[in-house]
Amino acid sequence: MSLDWWTLALQAVNFLVLAWLLQHFLFLPVSQVVAARRAESNKLLADAEAGRKRAQELEGAALKQREGFAKEREAILGAAREAAETEAKAMLDHARAQADQALAEAKLRTTRQAEEAARDLRRQAARLAGAMAGRLASQATPPAEAFLPRLIEALVALPDATRQALRSGPLEVASAAALPADTQATLCQSIAEHLGTDVALRFVTDPSLIAGLELRGAHAALHGNWAADLEALTARAAGDDGAV
Amino acid sequence: MTDSPLTVTTLFHFGPVPITTPVVTTWGLMAVLAIGSALATRRLTLRPGALQTALELLVCGIAEQIRAIIRSDPTPLMPLVGTLFIFLATANLLGLLPGLEPPTAHLETTAALAGIVFVATHVYGVRSLGLKRYLAGFAQPVWIMLPLNIVSEFTRSISLMVRLFGNLMSGVFIGALVLSLAGLFVPIPFMALDILTGLVQAYIFAILAAVFIGAAIGATDRS
C-alpha cells in the first residue's frame, strides 16, 4: 500500500479552496439572508409587541374612561332620581293638600247639607205639629175670657209710645167665636183701665184664631190666642237653635 | 473499476506534479459546487422560493447539528464541517454517474480530509483553551492516560480516513464487479445502497469532525 503524496496534498488544497468558495458563495449569503429574515421577524415581533402594549394602554385608557362614564352616569341618574323624588314628593304633598282641602270642603258641604236637611225636617215637623195642634185645639177651645189676662199683660208690656198710638186710633177686638155682651163689657172695661182712657172697641169674629183674643190697632196688634201661639211655636221649632 | 483501488491513475503531469483522476474529478466537483452556489445565491430574498428554501434548510440544518454538538455558535465551524458534508455527500454519489468514480474511493482524498480534520481539531483546541491548558487536557482524567490519549488522537483520525475510504471503495468495487458479472439492471439495488452509504458516510464524517473539534475546545467529553 502506497500513498500518492502529490494527490494527497492537492486534495487537501482542493478541499481548503472549496471550503473558501462555499463559505463565500453559499454559507455566508444564506446565513446573512437568514439573519436578515430573523431580524425582520424580530422587528415584526417587536412592532407587534409594541402594538400590543399600545393596544393595552389604549384599552386601559378606554376602561378608565368607561369607568368615568359609569360614575358620571351614576351621578346623573342619582341627581335625576333625587330630583324626581323631590318632585314626586312635592306633587304628592300638593295632591294631599288638595285632597285634604277637597275633603274638608266636602265635609263642610255635607255638614251644611245635613244641617239644611235637618232644618227642613224640623220645619216640616213644626208645621205638621202646628197643624195637628191647631186641629186638636179647634175641637176643644176654652172661652175667650180665659185669654183676657194674657192680652192685658201684653198691653201692659207695650212701650208707652205704642200704647199712646193705640189710644189715638180705633181698636178692634177679634175672637174665634162671637163674644157675649158681658164679656165684651168686661173687655172694654179692662182695656180702658190699662190704656188710661175710654176707647171705642169694635168686636169681630175671626175663626182663624182658634181660641182667644186679638187686639188690633192702626199700627200694632196684641195677640192672646192659640193661632198666634202656634205660629210662634212653629217659628221657634223651625229655628236654627233647635229649641221647640 | 477493475484496477486496484489502492492505486490512482495519473492523467497528466503539471511540471513534476502528477495530476491524477481523483484530483481532476475533485476540480470538476468544486467547479460545479462553487458555480452552482454562486448562481443559487445570486438573488436571495426575504421571501424565499423553493431553491432558496432548500439551501436555507441545508445550511441551517448543518448549523443546528454543529450547535447541538459544540453547544455554542456554529459559525466558526461552518466552512469546515459544512464543506465536509456537502463535498462528501456529492463526491460519494459521483459513482452513480457513468464513467466517474468518487474521489473518496481513493485513500489520498480521505487521508487529506482526515489530515485537515486532525490539524483543525488541534488548531481550534489551542485557540479556544490556550496551548498549555490544551496540552494538559491530554493527561486527563489521570496522567497515566497521556500515552493513550495521544495515540487515540492519531488512531481516530486514521479510523476516520479508513472508514470513509473502505465504505466507498468497497461500494464502487462491488458495483463494478456485479456490473461486469450480471448485466445491466442487477447493479441497481447496489447503486441504491451506495446512495444510502454515501450520504450516511458523509454525515458520519462531518459529525465526527464536529465531535473531535468540540472535544478539543472543551465543549464535549474528550473520550
Tab-separated table of C-alpha atoms in Angstrom, chain B:
chain	number	residue	atom	x	y	z
B	1	MET	CA	-13.383	-0.357	-11.966
B	2	THR	CA	-11.190	-3.389	-12.173
B	3	ASP	CA	-7.919	-1.809	-11.191
B	4	SER	CA	-6.616	-1.953	-7.650
B	5	PRO	CA	-8.449	0.505	-5.517
B	6	LEU	CA	-5.211	1.425	-3.840
B	7	THR	CA	-3.730	2.853	-6.996
B	8	VAL	CA	-4.588	6.108	-8.705
B	9	THR	CA	-4.462	6.819	-12.405
B	10	THR	CA	-2.280	9.704	-13.476
B	11	LEU	CA	-3.920	11.649	-16.265
B	12	PHE	CA	-1.142	14.129	-16.944
B	13	HIS	CA	1.742	15.931	-15.298
B	14	PHE	CA	1.895	19.554	-14.377
B	15	GLY	CA	5.611	20.027	-14.180
B	16	PRO	CA	6.778	17.493	-11.630
B	17	VAL	CA	3.266	17.185	-10.214
B	18	PRO	CA	1.234	14.241	-11.409
B	19	ILE	CA	-2.435	15.106	-11.869
B	20	THR	CA	-4.483	12.043	-11.010
B	21	THR	CA	-8.099	11.118	-11.626
B	22	PRO	CA	-9.349	11.957	-8.093
B	23	VAL	CA	-7.827	15.403	-8.391
B	24	VAL	CA	-9.449	16.139	-11.719
B	25	THR	CA	-12.767	14.771	-10.523
B	26	THR	CA	-12.490	16.947	-7.430
B	27	TRP	CA	-11.798	20.002	-9.548
B	28	GLY	CA	-14.891	19.319	-11.565
B	29	LEU	CA	-16.937	18.827	-8.433
B	30	MET	CA	-15.514	22.023	-6.950
B	31	ALA	CA	-16.439	23.918	-10.084
B	32	VAL	CA	-19.978	22.568	-10.043
B	33	LEU	CA	-20.459	23.330	-6.327
B	34	ALA	CA	-18.905	26.803	-6.493
B	35	ILE	CA	-20.704	27.884	-9.654
B	36	GLY	CA	-23.950	26.287	-8.508
B	37	SER	CA	-23.711	28.056	-5.146
B	38	ALA	CA	-22.891	31.366	-6.788
B	39	LEU	CA	-25.844	31.053	-9.154
B	40	ALA	CA	-28.221	29.833	-6.478
B	41	THR	CA	-27.339	32.630	-4.058
B	42	ARG	CA	-27.347	35.473	-6.587
B	43	ARG	CA	-30.833	36.671	-5.778
B	44	LEU	CA	-31.576	35.719	-2.221
B	45	THR	CA	-34.674	37.423	-0.851
B	46	LEU	CA	-36.502	37.574	2.431
B	47	ARG	CA	-39.398	35.744	0.751
B	48	PRO	CA	-37.599	32.568	-0.387
B	49	GLY	CA	-38.519	30.375	-3.317
B	50	ALA	CA	-38.166	26.611	-3.477
B	51	LEU	CA	-34.439	26.587	-4.283
B	52	GLN	CA	-33.606	29.187	-1.624
B	53	THR	CA	-35.707	27.308	0.897
B	54	ALA	CA	-33.761	24.120	0.144
B	55	LEU	CA	-30.437	25.935	0.505
B	56	GLU	CA	-31.519	27.524	3.799
B	57	LEU	CA	-32.725	24.143	5.015
B	58	LEU	CA	-29.342	22.600	4.166
B	59	VAL	CA	-27.228	25.359	5.706
B	60	CYS	CA	-29.401	25.798	8.792
B	61	GLY	CA	-29.593	22.018	9.267
B	62	ILE	CA	-25.811	21.726	9.250
B	63	ALA	CA	-25.523	24.700	11.600
B	64	GLU	CA	-28.050	23.202	14.024
B	65	GLN	CA	-26.184	19.881	14.015
B	66	ILE	CA	-22.938	21.670	14.839
B	67	ARG	CA	-24.659	23.774	17.515
B	68	ALA	CA	-26.090	20.631	19.098
B	69	ILE	CA	-22.580	19.169	19.341
B	70	ILE	CA	-20.443	22.097	20.403
B	71	ARG	CA	-23.245	23.928	22.268
B	72	SER	CA	-22.155	27.329	21.033
B	73	ASP	CA	-22.211	29.482	17.915
B	74	PRO	CA	-21.626	27.165	14.907
B	75	THR	CA	-20.427	29.947	12.569
B	76	PRO	CA	-16.652	29.325	13.033
B	77	LEU	CA	-17.042	25.640	12.140
B	78	MET	CA	-19.425	26.096	9.241
B	79	PRO	CA	-16.757	26.371	6.487
B	80	LEU	CA	-15.032	23.187	7.619
B	81	VAL	CA	-17.883	20.938	8.715
B	82	GLY	CA	-20.379	22.281	6.175
B	83	THR	CA	-17.934	21.873	3.322
B	84	LEU	CA	-17.028	18.384	4.552
B	85	PHE	CA	-20.646	17.297	4.467
B	86	ILE	CA	-21.515	18.876	1.124
B	87	PHE	CA	-18.301	17.744	-0.565
B	88	LEU	CA	-18.526	14.193	0.767
B	89	ALA	CA	-22.252	13.876	0.034
B	90	THR	CA	-21.731	14.911	-3.580
B	91	ALA	CA	-18.402	13.157	-4.043
B	92	ASN	CA	-19.695	9.885	-2.628
B	93	LEU	CA	-22.570	9.939	-5.136
B	94	LEU	CA	-20.365	10.547	-8.156
B	95	GLY	CA	-20.003	6.815	-8.619
B	96	LEU	CA	-23.601	6.744	-9.801
B	97	LEU	CA	-22.677	8.724	-12.896
B	98	PRO	CA	-21.280	6.666	-15.818
B	99	GLY	CA	-17.546	6.999	-16.278
B	100	LEU	CA	-16.935	8.706	-12.963
B	101	GLU	CA	-15.679	7.348	-9.719
B	102	PRO	CA	-15.823	9.020	-6.332
B	103	PRO	CA	-12.597	10.727	-5.316
B	104	THR	CA	-13.342	9.497	-1.802
B	105	ALA	CA	-12.885	5.952	-3.044
B	106	HIS	CA	-9.151	6.710	-3.056
B	107	LEU	CA	-7.172	6.780	0.126
B	108	GLU	CA	-5.388	10.034	-0.760
B	109	THR	CA	-8.625	12.002	-0.651
B	110	THR	CA	-9.852	10.583	2.644
B	111	ALA	CA	-6.386	10.930	4.108
B	112	ALA	CA	-6.286	14.569	3.076
B	113	LEU	CA	-9.668	15.182	4.668
B	114	ALA	CA	-8.757	13.322	7.843
B	115	GLY	CA	-5.475	15.252	7.994
B	116	ILE	CA	-7.348	18.550	7.686
B	117	VAL	CA	-9.710	17.485	10.480
B	118	PHE	CA	-6.713	16.408	12.594
B	119	VAL	CA	-4.991	19.768	12.146
B	120	ALA	CA	-8.198	21.759	12.547
B	121	THR	CA	-9.018	19.920	15.760
B	122	HIS	CA	-5.748	20.962	17.408
B	123	VAL	CA	-5.863	24.479	15.951
B	124	TYR	CA	-9.361	25.062	17.322
B	125	GLY	CA	-8.414	23.443	20.636
B	126	VAL	CA	-5.324	25.598	21.144
B	127	ARG	CA	-7.169	28.719	20.027
B	128	SER	CA	-10.013	28.003	22.407
B	129	LEU	CA	-8.158	26.810	25.517
B	130	GLY	CA	-4.600	28.034	25.058
B	131	LEU	CA	-1.590	25.772	24.349
B	132	LYS	CA	-0.782	24.819	27.941
B	133	ARG	CA	-4.308	24.071	29.009
B	134	TYR	CA	-4.987	22.234	25.749
B	135	LEU	CA	-1.928	20.029	26.138
B	136	ALA	CA	-2.744	19.468	29.791
B	137	GLY	CA	-6.069	18.038	28.647
B	138	PHE	CA	-4.277	15.005	27.247
B	139	ALA	CA	-3.349	13.975	30.823
B	140	GLN	CA	-6.961	13.975	31.907
B	141	PRO	CA	-8.550	12.409	33.846
B	142	VAL	CA	-5.245	10.934	35.209
B	143	TRP	CA	-1.689	11.394	33.908
B	144	ILE	CA	-1.320	7.748	33.075
B	145	MET	CA	-3.864	8.288	30.316
B	146	LEU	CA	-1.455	10.609	28.466
B	147	PRO	CA	0.021	7.974	26.045
B	148	LEU	CA	-3.385	6.520	25.342
B	149	ASN	CA	-4.875	9.950	24.621
B	150	ILE	CA	-2.006	10.814	22.267
B	151	VAL	CA	-2.349	7.509	20.439
B	152	SER	CA	-6.116	7.951	20.240
B	153	GLU	CA	-5.666	11.316	18.533
B	154	PHE	CA	-3.936	9.524	15.664
B	155	THR	CA	-5.987	6.381	15.627
B	156	ARG	CA	-9.307	8.187	15.465
B	157	SER	CA	-8.080	10.215	12.516
B	158	ILE	CA	-6.882	7.062	10.853
B	159	SER	CA	-10.203	5.392	11.563
B	160	LEU	CA	-11.961	8.429	10.112
B	161	MET	CA	-9.877	8.068	6.977
B	162	VAL	CA	-10.181	4.310	6.631
B	163	ARG	CA	-13.906	4.181	7.435
B	164	LEU	CA	-14.792	6.531	4.614
B	165	PHE	CA	-12.305	5.023	2.197
B	166	GLY	CA	-13.336	1.461	2.963
B	167	ASN	CA	-17.044	2.061	2.605
B	168	LEU	CA	-16.740	3.978	-0.642
B	169	MET	CA	-14.065	1.833	-2.183
B	170	SER	CA	-15.906	-1.374	-1.391
B	171	GLY	CA	-19.167	0.040	-2.750
B	172	VAL	CA	-17.569	1.071	-6.007
B	173	PHE	CA	-15.611	-2.174	-6.315
B	174	ILE	CA	-18.663	-4.368	-5.629
B	175	GLY	CA	-20.742	-2.354	-8.052
B	176	ALA	CA	-18.141	-2.750	-10.767
B	177	LEU	CA	-17.886	-6.498	-10.114
B	178	VAL	CA	-21.652	-7.001	-10.181
B	179	LEU	CA	-21.960	-4.962	-13.324
B	180	SER	CA	-19.280	-6.963	-15.067
B	181	LEU	CA	-20.833	-10.255	-13.977
B	182	ALA	CA	-24.604	-9.787	-14.063
B	183	GLY	CA	-25.553	-7.245	-16.700
B	184	LEU	CA	-27.469	-4.008	-16.875
B	185	PHE	CA	-30.187	-3.910	-14.169
B	186	VAL	CA	-28.732	-6.118	-11.463
B	187	PRO	CA	-26.398	-3.408	-10.022
B	188	ILE	CA	-29.352	-1.041	-9.400
B	189	PRO	CA	-30.009	-2.266	-5.821
B	190	PHE	CA	-26.329	-1.943	-5.101
B	191	MET	CA	-26.384	1.590	-6.520
B	192	ALA	CA	-29.306	2.476	-4.250
B	193	LEU	CA	-27.321	1.056	-1.384
B	194	ASP	CA	-24.381	3.199	-2.500
B	195	ILE	CA	-26.598	6.305	-2.262
B	196	LEU	CA	-27.535	5.446	1.320
B	197	THR	CA	-23.962	4.518	2.202
B	198	GLY	CA	-22.571	7.678	0.648
B	199	LEU	CA	-24.960	10.002	2.463
B	200	VAL	CA	-24.522	8.172	5.774
B	201	GLN	CA	-20.749	8.223	5.485
B	202	ALA	CA	-20.776	11.934	4.648
B	203	TYR	CA	-22.941	12.599	7.693
B	204	ILE	CA	-20.752	10.430	9.931
B	205	PHE	CA	-17.523	12.034	8.739
B	206	ALA	CA	-18.837	15.571	9.219
B	207	ILE	CA	-20.400	14.827	12.597
B	208	LEU	CA	-17.269	13.089	13.866
B	209	ALA	CA	-15.191	16.054	12.745
B	210	ALA	CA	-17.507	18.335	14.731
B	211	VAL	CA	-17.308	15.992	17.727
B	212	PHE	CA	-13.499	15.945	17.614
B	213	ILE	CA	-13.320	19.711	17.416
B	214	GLY	CA	-15.976	20.060	20.097
B	215	ALA	CA	-13.935	17.810	22.377
B	216	ALA	CA	-10.817	19.814	21.627
B	217	ILE	CA	-12.432	23.116	22.573
B	218	GLY	CA	-13.867	21.590	25.723
B	219	ALA	CA	-17.463	21.583	24.607
B	220	THR	CA	-17.759	17.796	24.771
B	221	ASP	CA	-16.087	14.977	26.579
B	222	ARG	CA	-12.759	14.076	25.002
B	223	SER	CA	-13.492	10.388	25.423
